[in-house]
């Protein structure tokens, strides 16, 4: 697929794996909780779990179906997801993100569209003084349903007063691509998080970039 630059009037950014490197921190913690006798590759399983955990409710069901996990393990995973979100205080910024946002600021209305709760989303943005770049911040409880449903993307578009078809959703997982496509936006997948190029392509991303700051080369010619 290709990206129609003439349509782009506003930008929607995921956080984990797109602006922030916290995904790898989650995966390292999660891996230690998964019994080796249940999972041949705990690190890969942990990465997949963190990706699915971005859509807390129905995502856990998909995770269970995929790996045949029983109810007790589902309860543990549900607790683990909540625990990690509460306990992780350390954030890392993907190199080049600050400069990218600085250059895009004023050229496009910009929104954060994250499945995180409001407090941890703001903790990250405030730690790196990024709040000033965003017109809208949509978090996990801002809309009736979170990603991969379109609701948070549609809400961001509405608050920016831009039609969804004129928005660009940028994220690192199929969850982000699904949410954007369902909302009617164009989508860019980035490879600096958990998503793999093949699965992002299969989900229908309009473009795939090595990392989020590469967006500058596309939007500012």
Tab-separated table of C-alpha atoms in Angstrom:
chain	number	residue	atom	x	y	z
A	1	UNK	CA	0.000	0.000	0.000
A	2	UNK	CA	1.071	3.609	-0.377
A	3	UNK	CA	0.682	6.760	1.657
A	4	UNK	CA	-1.316	9.681	0.244
A	5	UNK	CA	0.518	12.682	1.658
A	6	UNK	CA	-2.107	15.116	0.369
A	7	UNK	CA	-4.678	13.647	2.770
A	8	UNK	CA	-2.639	14.117	5.935
A	9	UNK	CA	-3.860	17.001	8.110
A	10	UNK	CA	-3.213	15.601	11.612
A	11	UNK	CA	-1.062	12.985	13.344
A	12	UNK	CA	-1.938	10.393	15.994
A	13	UNK	CA	0.929	8.709	17.864
A	14	UNK	CA	0.947	5.560	19.936
A	15	UNK	CA	3.311	5.735	22.942
A	16	UNK	CA	4.878	2.382	23.865
A	17	UNK	CA	7.289	1.264	21.170
A	18	UNK	CA	6.519	4.361	19.083
A	19	UNK	CA	7.641	7.295	21.230
A	20	UNK	CA	8.825	5.379	24.286
A	21	UNK	CA	11.074	2.345	24.646
A	22	UNK	CA	9.209	1.030	27.708
A	23	UNK	CA	7.944	-2.027	25.840
A	24	UNK	CA	11.295	-3.793	26.218
A	25	UNK	CA	11.263	-3.107	29.956
A	26	UNK	CA	7.838	-4.726	30.214
A	27	UNK	CA	8.969	-7.733	28.200
A	28	UNK	CA	12.000	-8.316	30.418
A	29	UNK	CA	9.792	-8.362	33.512
A	30	UNK	CA	7.052	-10.460	31.942
A	31	UNK	CA	9.454	-13.129	30.677
A	32	UNK	CA	10.433	-14.091	34.216
A	33	UNK	CA	6.814	-14.834	35.133
A	34	UNK	CA	6.209	-17.339	32.334
A	35	UNK	CA	7.112	-20.957	33.244
A	36	UNK	CA	9.636	-22.418	30.808
A	37	UNK	CA	7.727	-25.715	30.682
A	38	UNK	CA	4.703	-23.917	29.213
A	39	UNK	CA	6.536	-21.746	26.703
A	40	UNK	CA	9.380	-22.833	24.427
A	41	UNK	CA	10.472	-19.251	23.845
A	42	UNK	CA	9.646	-17.171	26.898
A	43	UNK	CA	11.151	-13.973	25.497
A	44	UNK	CA	9.074	-14.152	22.317
A	45	UNK	CA	5.962	-15.047	24.315
A	46	UNK	CA	6.591	-12.113	26.644
A	47	UNK	CA	6.928	-9.722	23.695
A	48	UNK	CA	3.651	-10.993	22.258
A	49	UNK	CA	1.925	-10.657	25.603
A	50	UNK	CA	2.979	-7.038	26.024
A	51	UNK	CA	1.643	-6.270	22.553
A	52	UNK	CA	-1.683	-7.954	23.298
A	53	UNK	CA	-1.857	-6.309	26.722
A	54	UNK	CA	-2.319	-2.939	24.988
A	55	UNK	CA	-5.942	-3.998	24.498
A	56	UNK	CA	-6.567	-5.354	28.004
A	57	UNK	CA	-10.025	-6.953	27.847
A	58	UNK	CA	-10.547	-9.076	24.769
A	59	UNK	CA	-6.814	-9.208	24.062
A	60	UNK	CA	-6.263	-11.606	26.945
A	61	UNK	CA	-8.773	-13.979	25.402
A	62	UNK	CA	-6.807	-13.971	22.175
A	63	UNK	CA	-3.629	-14.641	24.097
A	64	UNK	CA	-5.268	-17.558	25.918
A	65	UNK	CA	-6.650	-19.086	22.735
A	66	UNK	CA	-3.293	-18.810	21.009
A	67	UNK	CA	-1.360	-20.618	23.743
A	68	UNK	CA	-4.051	-22.753	25.397
A	69	UNK	CA	-3.701	-21.102	28.798
A	70	UNK	CA	-6.047	-22.122	31.622
A	71	UNK	CA	-8.165	-19.822	33.789
A	72	UNK	CA	-5.569	-19.617	36.561
A	73	UNK	CA	-2.901	-18.413	34.148
A	74	UNK	CA	-5.364	-15.901	32.666
A	75	UNK	CA	-5.878	-14.469	36.151
A	76	UNK	CA	-2.109	-14.262	36.669
A	77	UNK	CA	-1.589	-12.542	33.327
A	78	UNK	CA	-4.400	-10.083	34.052
A	79	UNK	CA	-2.822	-9.232	37.409
A	80	UNK	CA	0.619	-8.999	35.833
A	81	UNK	CA	-0.605	-6.538	33.225
A	82	UNK	CA	-2.045	-4.262	35.921
A	83	UNK	CA	1.030	-4.654	38.131
A	84	UNK	CA	3.502	-3.744	35.412
A	85	UNK	CA	1.514	-0.684	34.398
A	86	UNK	CA	1.434	0.540	37.998
A	87	UNK	CA	5.016	-0.267	38.906
A	88	UNK	CA	6.977	0.866	35.860
A	89	UNK	CA	8.329	4.334	36.588
A	90	UNK	CA	11.295	4.285	34.257
A	91	UNK	CA	10.836	5.509	30.713
A	92	UNK	CA	13.211	5.806	27.798
A	93	UNK	CA	12.697	8.037	24.776
A	94	UNK	CA	13.347	6.625	21.335
A	95	UNK	CA	16.325	8.593	19.953
A	96	UNK	CA	15.257	11.389	17.624
A	97	UNK	CA	11.642	11.572	18.808
A	98	UNK	CA	12.035	14.914	20.587
A	99	UNK	CA	13.531	16.595	17.514
A	100	UNK	CA	10.879	15.032	15.281
A	101	UNK	CA	8.035	16.352	17.441
A	102	UNK	CA	9.677	19.772	17.639
A	103	UNK	CA	9.819	20.012	13.844
A	104	UNK	CA	6.294	18.682	13.308
A	105	UNK	CA	4.792	20.933	15.979
A	106	UNK	CA	2.871	23.774	14.351
A	107	UNK	CA	2.763	22.007	11.005
A	108	UNK	CA	0.163	19.436	12.074
A	109	UNK	CA	-2.232	19.073	14.999
A	110	UNK	CA	-0.899	16.097	16.966
A	111	UNK	CA	-2.480	13.626	19.372
A	112	UNK	CA	-1.289	10.872	21.653
A	113	UNK	CA	-3.486	7.786	21.337
A	114	UNK	CA	-2.348	5.314	23.986
A	115	UNK	CA	-3.848	2.302	25.739
A	116	UNK	CA	-1.991	3.329	28.889
A	117	UNK	CA	-3.827	5.000	31.761
A	118	UNK	CA	-3.771	8.780	31.951
A	119	UNK	CA	-1.292	9.025	34.830
A	120	UNK	CA	1.463	6.890	33.318
A	121	UNK	CA	0.950	8.490	29.908
A	122	UNK	CA	1.424	11.935	31.441
A	123	UNK	CA	4.375	10.679	33.508
A	124	UNK	CA	6.158	9.748	30.295
A	125	UNK	CA	5.250	12.942	28.429
A	126	UNK	CA	6.185	15.161	31.375
A	127	UNK	CA	9.480	13.358	32.002
A	128	UNK	CA	10.684	14.376	28.544
A	129	UNK	CA	8.768	17.695	28.328
A	130	UNK	CA	6.663	16.474	25.403
A	131	UNK	CA	3.206	17.613	26.548
A	132	UNK	CA	3.686	20.970	24.818
A	133	UNK	CA	3.794	19.294	21.408
A	134	UNK	CA	0.369	17.635	21.617
A	135	UNK	CA	-3.036	19.195	21.105
A	136	UNK	CA	-4.901	16.126	22.364
A	137	UNK	CA	-4.065	13.250	24.723
A	138	UNK	CA	-6.290	10.173	24.511
A	139	UNK	CA	-5.577	7.347	26.953
A	140	UNK	CA	-6.976	3.931	27.807
A	141	UNK	CA	-10.128	5.182	29.528
A	142	UNK	CA	-10.823	8.249	27.378
A	143	UNK	CA	-13.180	6.381	25.044
A	144	UNK	CA	-15.691	3.570	25.517
A	145	UNK	CA	-13.270	1.052	24.016
A	146	UNK	CA	-9.515	1.159	23.607
A	147	UNK	CA	-7.352	0.008	20.697
A	148	UNK	CA	-7.720	-2.050	18.531
A	149	UNK	CA	-11.232	-0.560	18.431
A	150	UNK	CA	-11.441	2.714	16.475
A	151	UNK	CA	-12.985	4.689	19.347
A	152	UNK	CA	-9.830	6.391	20.713
A	153	UNK	CA	-8.639	7.340	17.229
A	154	UNK	CA	-12.066	8.733	16.354
A	155	UNK	CA	-12.087	10.699	19.615
A	156	UNK	CA	-8.650	12.157	18.885
A	157	UNK	CA	-9.761	13.209	15.400
A	158	UNK	CA	-12.921	14.795	16.802
A	159	UNK	CA	-11.002	16.750	19.450
A	160	UNK	CA	-8.494	17.952	16.850
A	161	UNK	CA	-11.452	18.913	14.614
A	162	UNK	CA	-10.041	16.904	11.726
A	163	UNK	CA	-11.819	14.226	9.704
A	164	UNK	CA	-10.490	10.720	10.496
A	165	UNK	CA	-9.667	10.213	6.815
A	166	UNK	CA	-7.277	13.158	7.096
A	167	UNK	CA	-5.473	11.696	10.112
A	168	UNK	CA	-2.388	9.501	10.132
A	169	UNK	CA	-2.089	6.866	12.870
A	170	UNK	CA	1.508	5.961	13.732
A	171	UNK	CA	2.246	2.887	15.833
A	172	UNK	CA	4.460	-0.139	16.264
A	173	UNK	CA	1.918	-2.971	16.497
A	174	UNK	CA	-0.977	-4.459	14.573
A	175	UNK	CA	-3.185	-3.106	17.368
A	176	UNK	CA	-2.380	0.438	16.219
A	177	UNK	CA	-2.815	-0.374	12.541
A	178	UNK	CA	-6.174	-2.060	13.160
A	179	UNK	CA	-7.405	0.878	15.220
A	180	UNK	CA	-6.379	3.389	12.579
A	181	UNK	CA	-7.801	1.460	9.659
A	182	UNK	CA	-11.073	0.832	11.505
A	183	UNK	CA	-11.345	4.573	12.146
A	184	UNK	CA	-10.681	5.385	8.488
A	185	UNK	CA	-7.205	6.877	8.878
A	186	UNK	CA	-4.069	6.119	6.952
A	187	UNK	CA	-1.510	4.209	8.982
A	188	UNK	CA	2.250	4.019	9.380
A	189	UNK	CA	3.878	1.075	11.120
A	190	UNK	CA	7.248	1.590	12.797
A	191	UNK	CA	9.806	-1.122	13.528
A	192	UNK	CA	11.270	0.393	16.706
A	193	UNK	CA	8.788	-1.445	18.931
A	194	UNK	CA	7.269	-4.926	18.869
A	195	UNK	CA	5.654	-5.128	15.471
A	196	UNK	CA	7.309	-7.123	12.715
A	197	UNK	CA	7.345	-5.891	9.141
A	198	UNK	CA	5.460	-8.889	7.747
A	199	UNK	CA	2.572	-8.631	10.202
A	200	UNK	CA	2.299	-4.856	9.847
A	201	UNK	CA	2.160	-5.287	6.077
A	202	UNK	CA	-0.414	-8.037	6.402
A	203	UNK	CA	-2.578	-5.778	8.557
A	204	UNK	CA	-2.513	-3.204	5.748
A	205	UNK	CA	-0.218	-0.425	6.959
A	206	UNK	CA	0.103	2.239	4.261
A	207	UNK	CA	3.807	2.581	4.976
A	208	UNK	CA	6.403	0.974	7.241
A	209	UNK	CA	9.386	2.885	8.621
A	210	UNK	CA	12.514	1.731	10.426
A	211	UNK	CA	11.709	4.034	13.335
A	212	UNK	CA	9.327	6.847	14.225
A	213	UNK	CA	11.728	9.780	13.554
A	214	UNK	CA	11.959	8.626	9.915
A	215	UNK	CA	8.502	10.205	9.608
A	216	UNK	CA	10.256	13.553	9.211
A	217	UNK	CA	11.731	12.445	5.893
A	218	UNK	CA	8.220	11.666	4.654
A	219	UNK	CA	6.289	14.666	5.978
A	220	UNK	CA	8.892	17.422	5.674
A	221	UNK	CA	10.346	17.295	2.184
